[in-house]
Short mmCIF file of C-alpha atoms in Angstrom, two decimals:
data_model
loop_
_atom_site.label_atom_id
_atom_site.label_comp_id
_atom_site.label_asym_id
_atom_site.label_seq_id
_atom_site.Cartn_x
_atom_site.Cartn_y
_atom_site.Cartn_z
CA MET A 54 -8.73 -15.75 -6.47
CA THR A 55 -8.18 -13.22 -9.14
CA PRO A 56 -4.57 -12.06 -8.97
CA LEU A 57 -3.69 -8.42 -9.01
CA PRO A 58 -2.85 -6.81 -12.31
CA GLU A 59 0.73 -6.44 -12.76
CA GLY A 60 0.49 -2.91 -14.15
CA PRO A 61 2.98 -1.11 -16.43
CA ALA A 62 6.68 -1.90 -16.83
CA ASP A 63 8.71 -0.93 -13.81
CA GLY A 64 11.45 1.49 -13.41
CA PRO A 65 15.27 0.58 -13.31
CA PRO A 66 16.13 -1.80 -10.53
CA SER A 67 18.18 0.93 -8.83
CA GLU A 68 15.05 2.87 -8.12
CA LEU A 69 14.24 0.68 -5.04
CA PRO A 70 17.36 -1.39 -4.61
CA SER A 71 16.40 -2.80 -1.15
CA VAL A 72 12.99 -4.06 -1.92
CA ALA A 73 13.66 -7.33 -3.85
CA PRO A 74 16.15 -8.98 -1.30
CA ARG A 75 14.18 -7.72 1.64
CA LEU A 76 11.01 -9.25 0.31
CA ARG A 77 12.62 -12.59 -0.18
CA ASP A 78 14.28 -12.52 3.26
CA LEU A 79 11.14 -11.67 5.02
CA ARG A 80 9.15 -14.42 3.33
CA ARG A 81 11.77 -17.10 4.13
CA ARG A 82 11.91 -15.83 7.87
CA SER A 83 8.21 -16.04 8.02
CA GLY A 84 8.36 -19.68 6.82
CA LEU A 85 5.97 -19.03 3.96
CA THR A 86 6.34 -20.60 0.53
CA LEU A 87 6.13 -18.31 -2.46
CA GLU A 88 2.63 -19.63 -3.20
CA ALA A 89 1.41 -19.07 0.46
CA ALA A 90 2.77 -15.60 0.64
CA ALA A 91 1.35 -14.61 -2.76
CA ARG A 92 -2.11 -15.97 -1.75
CA VAL A 93 -2.16 -13.90 1.40
CA ALA A 94 -0.88 -10.75 -0.23
CA GLY A 95 -3.35 -11.18 -3.16
CA LEU A 96 -0.75 -11.63 -5.78
CA SER A 97 0.15 -14.44 -8.23
CA PRO A 98 3.12 -16.47 -7.31
CA ALA A 99 4.71 -15.51 -10.58
CA HIS A 100 4.33 -11.83 -9.86
CA LEU A 101 5.71 -12.18 -6.33
CA SER A 102 8.67 -14.02 -7.79
CA ARG A 103 9.36 -11.17 -10.20
CA LEU A 104 9.15 -8.75 -7.24
CA GLU A 105 11.64 -10.90 -5.20
CA THR A 106 14.13 -10.94 -8.15
CA ALA A 107 13.76 -7.19 -9.05
CA ARG A 108 12.29 -7.88 -12.43
CA ARG A 109 9.26 -5.76 -11.35
CA GLN A 110 8.85 -2.90 -8.94
CA PRO A 111 5.91 -3.04 -6.49
CA SER A 112 3.20 -0.39 -6.41
CA LEU A 113 2.28 1.24 -3.11
CA PRO A 114 -0.83 -0.83 -2.54
CA MET A 115 1.42 -3.99 -3.11
CA LEU A 116 4.00 -2.77 -0.61
CA LEU A 117 1.18 -2.25 1.86
CA ALA A 118 -0.12 -5.85 1.20
CA LEU A 119 3.29 -7.36 1.62
CA ALA A 120 4.09 -5.41 4.64
CA ARG A 121 0.83 -6.79 6.32
CA THR A 122 1.75 -10.27 5.17
CA TYR A 123 5.15 -10.17 6.77
CA GLY A 124 4.01 -8.19 9.88
CA THR A 125 6.29 -5.25 9.14
CA THR A 126 5.98 -1.82 7.57
CA VAL A 127 6.42 -0.17 4.28
CA SER A 128 9.30 1.83 5.69
CA ASP A 129 11.11 -1.30 6.75
CA LEU A 130 10.54 -2.79 3.24
CA LEU A 131 12.18 0.16 1.75
CA GLY A 132 15.11 0.15 4.11
CA GLU A 133 14.07 3.36 5.88
CA ALA A 134 14.20 2.09 9.46
CA SER A 135 16.43 4.19 11.61
CA ALA A 136 18.70 3.12 14.45
CA GLU A 137 16.57 4.91 17.11
CA ARG A 138 13.00 6.14 17.24
CA ASP A 139 12.76 9.92 17.03
CA PRO A 140 9.30 11.15 17.62
CA ILE A 141 9.85 14.25 15.45
CA LEU A 142 10.00 14.03 11.70
CA ARG A 143 11.30 17.33 10.14
CA ALA A 144 9.91 18.38 6.75
CA ASP A 145 13.30 18.61 5.19
CA ARG A 146 13.97 14.91 6.15
CA MET A 147 10.81 13.54 4.44
CA GLU A 148 12.24 12.22 1.13
CA ALA A 149 9.67 11.49 -1.74
CA SER A 150 9.35 8.04 -3.02
CA ARG A 151 7.51 7.27 -6.30
CA VAL A 152 5.85 3.79 -6.43
CA GLY A 153 3.35 2.65 -8.99
CA GLY A 154 2.63 6.29 -10.20
CA TRP A 155 1.88 7.54 -6.66
CA THR A 156 4.32 9.75 -4.71
CA TYR A 157 4.45 9.43 -1.00
CA TRP A 158 6.39 10.81 1.88
CA ARG A 159 6.69 8.90 5.14
CA ALA A 160 5.21 11.03 7.88
CA GLY A 161 5.47 8.65 10.78
CA GLY A 162 8.17 6.64 12.55
CA PRO A 163 9.18 3.15 11.37
CA GLY A 164 8.18 -0.03 13.25
CA ARG A 165 4.87 1.44 14.55
CA ALA A 166 1.38 -0.20 14.55
CA MET A 167 0.16 2.80 12.53
CA GLN A 168 1.78 4.09 9.38
CA ALA A 169 1.41 7.72 8.40
CA LEU A 170 2.09 8.90 4.81
CA ARG A 171 1.63 12.05 2.77
CA VAL A 172 0.40 10.84 -0.58
CA HIS A 173 0.00 12.34 -4.02
CA VAL A 174 -2.49 10.50 -6.27
CA PRO A 175 -2.07 11.48 -9.84
CA ALA A 176 -4.95 12.19 -12.24
CA GLY A 177 -5.98 9.83 -14.95
CA PRO A 178 -6.62 6.13 -15.15
CA GLY A 179 -3.83 3.88 -13.92
CA PRO A 180 -3.36 0.36 -12.57
CA GLN A 181 -3.96 1.34 -8.93
CA GLU A 182 -7.30 3.09 -9.70
CA GLU A 183 -8.68 -0.30 -10.80
CA LEU A 184 -7.69 -2.09 -7.57
CA VAL A 185 -10.33 -2.81 -5.02
CA ARG A 186 -8.75 -3.33 -1.69
CA VAL A 187 -9.86 -5.56 1.24
CA HIS A 188 -7.81 -6.22 4.28
CA PRO A 189 -7.98 -6.22 8.15
CA GLY A 190 -7.48 -2.91 9.96
CA GLU A 191 -8.50 0.68 9.65
CA GLU A 192 -7.71 3.62 7.28
CA TRP A 193 -7.96 7.34 7.81
CA LEU A 194 -7.40 9.87 5.09
CA TYR A 195 -7.60 13.75 4.84
CA VAL A 196 -7.64 15.74 1.59
CA THR A 197 -5.18 18.53 1.53
CA ARG A 198 -5.38 19.48 -2.17
CA GLY A 199 -7.77 18.69 -5.07
CA ARG A 200 -10.67 16.35 -4.89
CA LEU A 201 -10.68 12.56 -4.17
CA ARG A 202 -13.04 9.78 -5.33
CA LEU A 203 -13.40 7.17 -2.63
CA THR A 204 -15.35 4.17 -3.34
CA LEU A 205 -16.63 2.23 -0.26
CA GLY A 206 -18.45 -0.94 -1.15
CA GLU A 207 -21.01 0.09 -3.77
CA THR A 208 -21.03 3.81 -2.70
CA VAL A 209 -18.90 6.50 -4.34
CA HIS A 210 -17.89 9.61 -2.31
CA VAL A 211 -16.19 12.72 -3.65
CA LEU A 212 -14.17 14.41 -0.95
CA ALA A 213 -12.90 18.03 -1.24
CA VAL A 214 -10.02 19.91 0.58
CA GLY A 215 -10.70 19.61 4.31
CA ASP A 216 -12.81 16.39 4.02
CA ALA A 217 -11.76 13.20 5.82
CA ALA A 218 -12.73 9.52 5.83
CA HIS A 219 -12.16 6.89 8.50
CA PHE A 220 -13.28 3.28 7.67
CA ASP A 221 -12.90 -0.33 8.24
CA SER A 222 -10.40 -1.77 5.72
CA LEU A 223 -12.53 -4.93 5.38
CA THR A 224 -14.90 -2.70 3.44
CA PRO A 225 -14.01 -3.09 -0.19
CA HIS A 226 -12.35 0.29 -1.14
CA ARG A 227 -10.84 2.17 -3.97
CA ILE A 228 -8.98 5.41 -4.16
CA ALA A 229 -8.61 7.74 -7.19
CA ALA A 230 -8.05 11.44 -7.97
CA ALA A 231 -11.12 13.32 -8.96
CA SER A 232 -9.45 16.51 -10.05
CA SER A 233 -7.18 17.14 -13.17
CA GLY A 234 -4.14 18.09 -11.06
CA GLY A 235 -4.31 14.95 -8.95
CA THR A 236 -5.06 14.80 -5.20
CA ASP A 237 -2.79 15.24 -2.10
CA LEU A 238 -3.70 13.29 1.10
CA LEU A 239 -2.60 12.58 4.51
CA PHE A 240 -3.08 8.95 5.00
CA VAL A 241 -2.94 6.65 8.11
CA HIS A 242 -3.39 2.97 8.05
CA THR A 243 -3.03 0.21 10.74
CA LEU A 244 -0.73 -2.81 10.33
CA LEU A 245 -2.58 -5.84 11.94
CA GLN A 246 -1.50 -9.49 12.23
CA SER A 247 -4.88 -11.10 12.60
CA GLY A 248 -6.74 -14.40 11.91
CA THR A 249 -9.24 -12.30 10.07
CA ALA A 250 -6.73 -11.92 7.26
CA ASP A 251 -8.30 -15.02 5.88
CA LEU A 252 -11.57 -13.11 5.36
CA CYS A 253 -9.80 -11.20 2.57
CA LEU A 254 -9.52 -14.50 0.68
CA GLY A 255 -13.02 -15.82 1.19
CA ASP A 256 -15.73 -15.94 -1.51
CA ALA A 257 -17.80 -13.29 -0.01
CA ALA A 258 -14.95 -10.92 0.03
CA ARG A 259 -13.65 -11.83 -3.37
CA GLY A 260 -16.74 -11.35 -5.44
CA GLY A 261 -14.59 -11.34 -8.58
CA ARG A 262 -12.56 -8.21 -7.27
CA HIS A 263 -8.92 -7.78 -7.11
CA HIS A 264 -7.32 -7.54 -3.56
CA THR A 265 -4.60 -5.52 -2.09
CA PRO A 266 -4.51 -3.07 0.76
#
């Protein structure tokens, strides 16, 4: 399969200090080799190795792909899991994280089957805009500012403030800002451990595209 593009050089290792050792530990506990984990996540083994040794920082789509591969959440990968589950998340406790050019705020609890995020997608071309994502599960998004360009299969939709989309994640999809100031979203996705994950690696799903969630 075609590996995901590595994107631009990453920030300093201190930006996301918990990701590299956590990725390595989760892979080993899952009993996966570097090659097997990279194949399921849609990465090259060399790229995954660089993520595990903190020589590169993962983009948000890569974090989503790796979270699904290891049956965990992005919050867990980032070391954000709390000692107890509080059903209420106050605005002043939602800290921003910047990954792969996108800025996001965790808007849901850790360790859940659904992950809720507030996301800012910047304007202009970037490595994530070129990624076509295919994976098991569902996604729901709601535009709160700006305009969004959502590609589902061969169809391109432009969503304005107040518009929403809910779709099967096995539909090849791509997200990009369609306004000069970027786009703000509410974003919910499911984390599924499923045998259908292999569909993401099949010839019909590949079609020469890159894969990440």
